PDB file of C-alpha atoms in Angstrom:
ATOM      1  CA  MET A  22     -65.604  21.640 -38.334  1.00  0.00           C
ATOM      2  CA  HIS A  23     -66.554  24.993 -35.658  1.00  0.00           C
ATOM      3  CA  ALA A  24     -64.686  26.946 -38.267  1.00  0.00           C
ATOM      4  CA  LEU A  25     -66.261  25.279 -41.343  1.00  0.00           C
ATOM      5  CA  THR A  26     -69.758  25.635 -40.154  1.00  0.00           C
ATOM      6  CA  MET A  27     -69.186  29.406 -39.450  1.00  0.00           C
ATOM      7  CA  LEU A  28     -67.786  29.860 -42.850  1.00  0.00           C
ATOM      8  CA  GLY A  29     -71.401  27.766 -44.275  1.00  0.00           C
ATOM      9  CA  ARG A  30     -73.230  29.435 -42.045  1.00  0.00           C
ATOM     10  CA  TRP A  31     -72.607  32.947 -43.148  1.00  0.00           C
ATOM     11  CA  LYS A  32     -71.515  31.991 -46.853  1.00  0.00           C
ATOM     12  CA  GLU A  33     -72.687  35.072 -48.283  1.00  0.00           C
ATOM     13  CA  ARG A  34     -69.568  37.034 -47.028  1.00  0.00           C
ATOM     14  CA  SER A  35     -65.889  36.030 -45.739  1.00  0.00           C
ATOM     15  CA  LEU A  36     -64.841  35.844 -42.338  1.00  0.00           C
ATOM     16  CA  THR A  37     -61.881  36.895 -40.691  1.00  0.00           C
ATOM     17  CA  SER A  38     -59.541  34.488 -38.891  1.00  0.00           C
ATOM     18  CA  ALA A  39     -60.270  37.141 -35.429  1.00  0.00           C
ATOM     19  CA  GLU A  40     -63.915  36.408 -36.068  1.00  0.00           C
ATOM     20  CA  ILE A  41     -63.393  32.770 -35.977  1.00  0.00           C
ATOM     21  CA  ALA A  42     -61.060  32.625 -33.633  1.00  0.00           C
ATOM     22  CA  ALA A  43     -63.948  35.091 -30.854  1.00  0.00           C
ATOM     23  CA  SER A  44     -66.558  32.306 -31.711  1.00  0.00           C
ATOM     24  CA  LEU A  45     -63.886  29.393 -31.065  1.00  0.00           C
ATOM     25  CA  GLU A  46     -62.689  31.425 -28.133  1.00  0.00           C
ATOM     26  CA  SER A  47     -59.156  31.075 -29.612  1.00  0.00           C
ATOM     27  CA  ASN A  48     -55.785  33.256 -31.208  1.00  0.00           C
ATOM     28  CA  PRO A  49     -56.355  34.138 -34.733  1.00  0.00           C
ATOM     29  CA  VAL A  50     -53.085  32.395 -35.405  1.00  0.00           C
ATOM     30  CA  LEU A  51     -53.889  28.995 -34.280  1.00  0.00           C
ATOM     31  CA  VAL A  52     -57.191  29.266 -36.364  1.00  0.00           C
ATOM     32  CA  ARG A  53     -55.194  30.475 -39.424  1.00  0.00           C
ATOM     33  CA  ARG A  54     -52.787  27.291 -38.670  1.00  0.00           C
ATOM     34  CA  ILE A  55     -55.860  25.011 -39.340  1.00  0.00           C
ATOM     35  CA  LEU A  56     -57.328  27.044 -41.878  1.00  0.00           C
ATOM     36  CA  GLY A  57     -54.419  26.659 -43.429  1.00  0.00           C
ATOM     37  CA  SER A  58     -54.661  23.078 -43.434  1.00  0.00           C
ATOM     38  CA  LEU A  59     -57.952  23.294 -44.581  1.00  0.00           C
ATOM     39  CA  ARG A  60     -57.083  25.565 -47.349  1.00  0.00           C
ATOM     40  CA  ASP A  61     -54.217  22.836 -48.876  1.00  0.00           C
ATOM     41  CA  ALA A  62     -57.135  20.272 -48.475  1.00  0.00           C
ATOM     42  CA  ASP A  63     -58.960  22.699 -50.761  1.00  0.00           C
ATOM     43  CA  LEU A  64     -62.074  23.219 -48.586  1.00  0.00           C
ATOM     44  CA  VAL A  65     -61.050  26.909 -47.765  1.00  0.00           C
ATOM     45  CA  LEU A  66     -60.160  29.737 -49.737  1.00  0.00           C
ATOM     46  CA  SER A  67     -58.594  33.234 -48.671  1.00  0.00           C
ATOM     47  CA  THR A  68     -58.846  36.585 -49.840  1.00  0.00           C
ATOM     48  CA  GLU A  69     -56.468  39.222 -48.814  1.00  0.00           C
ATOM     49  CA  GLY A  70     -56.941  43.368 -48.790  1.00  0.00           C
ATOM     50  CA  ARG A  71     -59.588  45.015 -47.074  1.00  0.00           C
ATOM     51  CA  ASN A  72     -62.899  42.594 -47.384  1.00  0.00           C
ATOM     52  CA  GLY A  73     -60.568  39.676 -47.513  1.00  0.00           C
ATOM     53  CA  GLY A  74     -61.249  36.762 -45.435  1.00  0.00           C
ATOM     54  CA  TRP A  75     -62.085  32.941 -45.303  1.00  0.00           C
ATOM     55  CA  SER A  76     -64.552  31.300 -47.392  1.00  0.00           C
ATOM     56  CA  LEU A  77     -65.779  27.553 -48.386  1.00  0.00           C
ATOM     57  CA  ALA A  78     -64.173  26.008 -51.459  1.00  0.00           C
ATOM     58  CA  ARG A  79     -66.901  24.001 -52.225  1.00  0.00           C
ATOM     59  CA  ALA A  80     -70.815  23.843 -51.220  1.00  0.00           C
ATOM     60  CA  PRO A  81     -71.519  23.069 -47.421  1.00  0.00           C
ATOM     61  CA  ARG A  82     -73.269  19.661 -48.758  1.00  0.00           C
ATOM     62  CA  GLU A  83     -70.262  18.815 -50.170  1.00  0.00           C
ATOM     63  CA  ILE A  84     -67.690  19.020 -47.505  1.00  0.00           C
ATOM     64  CA  THR A  85     -68.154  16.253 -44.914  1.00  0.00           C
ATOM     65  CA  LEU A  86     -66.721  16.125 -41.560  1.00  0.00           C
ATOM     66  CA  TYR A  87     -64.518  13.262 -42.395  1.00  0.00           C
ATOM     67  CA  ASP A  88     -62.947  15.657 -45.134  1.00  0.00           C
ATOM     68  CA  ALA A  89     -62.771  18.174 -42.143  1.00  0.00           C
ATOM     69  CA  PHE A  90     -60.473  15.705 -39.956  1.00  0.00           C
ATOM     70  CA  ALA A  91     -58.525  14.172 -43.130  1.00  0.00           C
ATOM     71  CA  ALA A  92     -57.152  17.558 -43.240  1.00  0.00           C
ATOM     72  CA  VAL A  93     -56.405  18.645 -39.998  1.00  0.00           C
ATOM     73  CA  GLU A  94     -55.134  15.590 -38.273  1.00  0.00           C
ATOM     74  CA  ALA A  95     -52.964  13.042 -39.132  1.00  0.00           C
ATOM     75  CA  GLY A  96     -51.520   9.781 -38.526  1.00  0.00           C
ATOM     76  CA  PRO A  97     -54.074   6.797 -36.862  1.00  0.00           C
ATOM     77  CA  VAL A  98     -56.822   8.455 -34.421  1.00  0.00           C
ATOM     78  CA  LEU A  99     -56.135   5.687 -32.052  1.00  0.00           C
ATOM     79  CA  SER A 100     -52.410   5.428 -29.996  1.00  0.00           C
ATOM     80  CA  ARG A 101     -50.205   2.186 -30.888  1.00  0.00           C
ATOM     81  CA  HIS A 102     -47.556   1.068 -28.975  1.00  0.00           C
ATOM     82  CA  PRO A 103     -44.971   3.786 -28.731  1.00  0.00           C
ATOM     83  CA  HIS A 104     -42.394   0.275 -28.732  1.00  0.00           C
ATOM     84  CA  PRO A 105     -42.788  -3.423 -29.161  1.00  0.00           C
ATOM     85  CA  PRO A 106     -43.709  -5.419 -26.082  1.00  0.00           C
ATOM     86  CA  SER A 107     -41.692  -8.349 -24.886  1.00  0.00           C
ATOM     87  CA  GLY A 108     -41.578 -11.054 -27.352  1.00  0.00           C
ATOM     88  CA  GLU A 109     -41.238 -13.292 -24.597  1.00  0.00           C
ATOM     89  CA  CYS A 110     -44.825 -12.965 -23.146  1.00  0.00           C
ATOM     90  CA  GLU A 111     -47.684 -14.663 -24.807  1.00  0.00           C
ATOM     91  CA  VAL A 112     -49.688 -11.250 -24.679  1.00  0.00           C
ATOM     92  CA  GLY A 113     -46.845  -9.433 -25.530  1.00  0.00           C
ATOM     93  CA  ARG A 114     -46.098 -11.502 -28.985  1.00  0.00           C
ATOM     94  CA  ASN A 115     -50.084 -11.362 -29.999  1.00  0.00           C
ATOM     95  CA  ILE A 116     -51.532  -8.159 -28.540  1.00  0.00           C
ATOM     96  CA  GLN A 117     -50.078  -5.466 -31.322  1.00  0.00           C
ATOM     97  CA  ALA A 118     -51.822  -7.510 -34.074  1.00  0.00           C
ATOM     98  CA  LEU A 119     -54.620  -8.074 -32.397  1.00  0.00           C
ATOM     99  CA  LEU A 120     -55.106  -4.289 -31.560  1.00  0.00           C
ATOM    100  CA  GLU A 121     -54.383  -3.301 -34.745  1.00  0.00           C
ATOM    101  CA  VAL A 122     -57.488  -4.964 -36.254  1.00  0.00           C
ATOM    102  CA  GLU A 123     -59.447  -3.791 -33.481  1.00  0.00           C
ATOM    103  CA  PHE A 124     -58.280  -0.176 -34.020  1.00  0.00           C
ATOM    104  CA  ARG A 125     -58.179  -0.360 -37.602  1.00  0.00           C
ATOM    105  CA  ASP A 126     -62.301  -1.174 -37.785  1.00  0.00           C
ATOM    106  CA  ALA A 127     -62.796   1.203 -34.851  1.00  0.00           C
ATOM    107  CA  GLU A 128     -61.079   4.637 -37.410  1.00  0.00           C
ATOM    108  CA  ARG A 129     -63.028   2.779 -40.274  1.00  0.00           C
ATOM    109  CA  ALA A 130     -66.621   3.363 -38.552  1.00  0.00           C
ATOM    110  CA  MET A 131     -65.535   6.766 -37.577  1.00  0.00           C
ATOM    111  CA  GLU A 132     -64.490   7.688 -40.641  1.00  0.00           C
ATOM    112  CA  ALA A 133     -67.931   6.246 -42.336  1.00  0.00           C
ATOM    113  CA  ARG A 134     -70.047   7.909 -40.060  1.00  0.00           C
ATOM    114  CA  LEU A 135     -68.230  11.323 -40.759  1.00  0.00           C
ATOM    115  CA  GLY A 136     -68.275  10.965 -44.414  1.00  0.00           C
ATOM    116  CA  ARG A 137     -72.286  11.014 -43.749  1.00  0.00           C
ATOM    117  CA  THR A 138     -72.322  14.101 -41.900  1.00  0.00           C
ATOM    118  CA  THR A 139     -72.019  17.563 -44.269  1.00  0.00           C
ATOM    119  CA  ILE A 140     -71.273  20.757 -42.882  1.00  0.00           C
ATOM    120  CA  ALA A 141     -74.448  21.762 -44.424  1.00  0.00           C
ATOM    121  CA  HIS A 142     -76.223  19.078 -41.641  1.00  0.00           C
ATOM    122  CA  LEU A 143     -74.475  21.426 -38.932  1.00  0.00           C
ATOM    123  CA  VAL A 144     -75.548  24.727 -40.452  1.00  0.00           C
ATOM    124  CA  GLN A 145     -78.699  23.326 -40.386  1.00  0.00           C
ATOM    125  CA  ARG A 146     -78.688  22.025 -36.779  1.00  0.00           C
ATOM    126  CA  VAL A 147     -77.583  24.994 -35.903  1.00  0.00           C
ATOM    127  CA  LEU A 148     -80.207  26.504 -37.395  1.00  0.00           C
ATOM    128  CA  ASP A 149     -82.780  24.442 -35.897  1.00  0.00           C
ATOM    129  CA  ILE A 150     -81.627  24.493 -32.578  1.00  0.00           C
ATOM    130  CA  GLU A 151     -81.180  28.548 -32.191  1.00  0.00           C
ATOM    131  CA  ARG A 152     -84.748  28.620 -33.771  1.00  0.00           C
ATOM    132  CA  ASP A 153     -86.105  26.284 -31.589  1.00  0.00           C
ATOM    133  CA  LEU A 154     -84.505  28.359 -28.491  1.00  0.00           C
ATOM    134  CA  ALA A 155     -86.116  31.289 -30.066  1.00  0.00           C
ATOM    135  CA  LEU A 156     -89.367  29.823 -29.752  1.00  0.00           C
ATOM    136  CA  PRO A 157     -92.128  30.883 -26.809  1.00  0.00           C
ATOM    137  CA  ARG A 158     -92.354  28.531 -23.915  1.00  0.00           C
TER     138      ARG A 158
END
């Protein structure tokens, strides 16, 4: 989401993985790995060469936080039991089914919330915060 917001903020040019990594205080190789997942999801494009780099594949208003989340996260958000609990216990027999309903509802709520916010929203919020910080106090 950080990388996509940067690409949306400076959409008039491509950004290198090194530029994005510097903002993330991360390693360009790790950033390229994440950007590769975003490219596979058709959220970013990469170009090679002297002026190459990364750019958004769609307008920032067309990319939601859920799009980004789904591109880089696999599996459920909330952990399930790594192994089946005891069927001899009344809690053990029932807890997985009970929690599955709760976890599924929570994950749907998160998906809906992330689906309402776009990269354009984040870019605008960054600009608003920066503007407010620049105002005389």
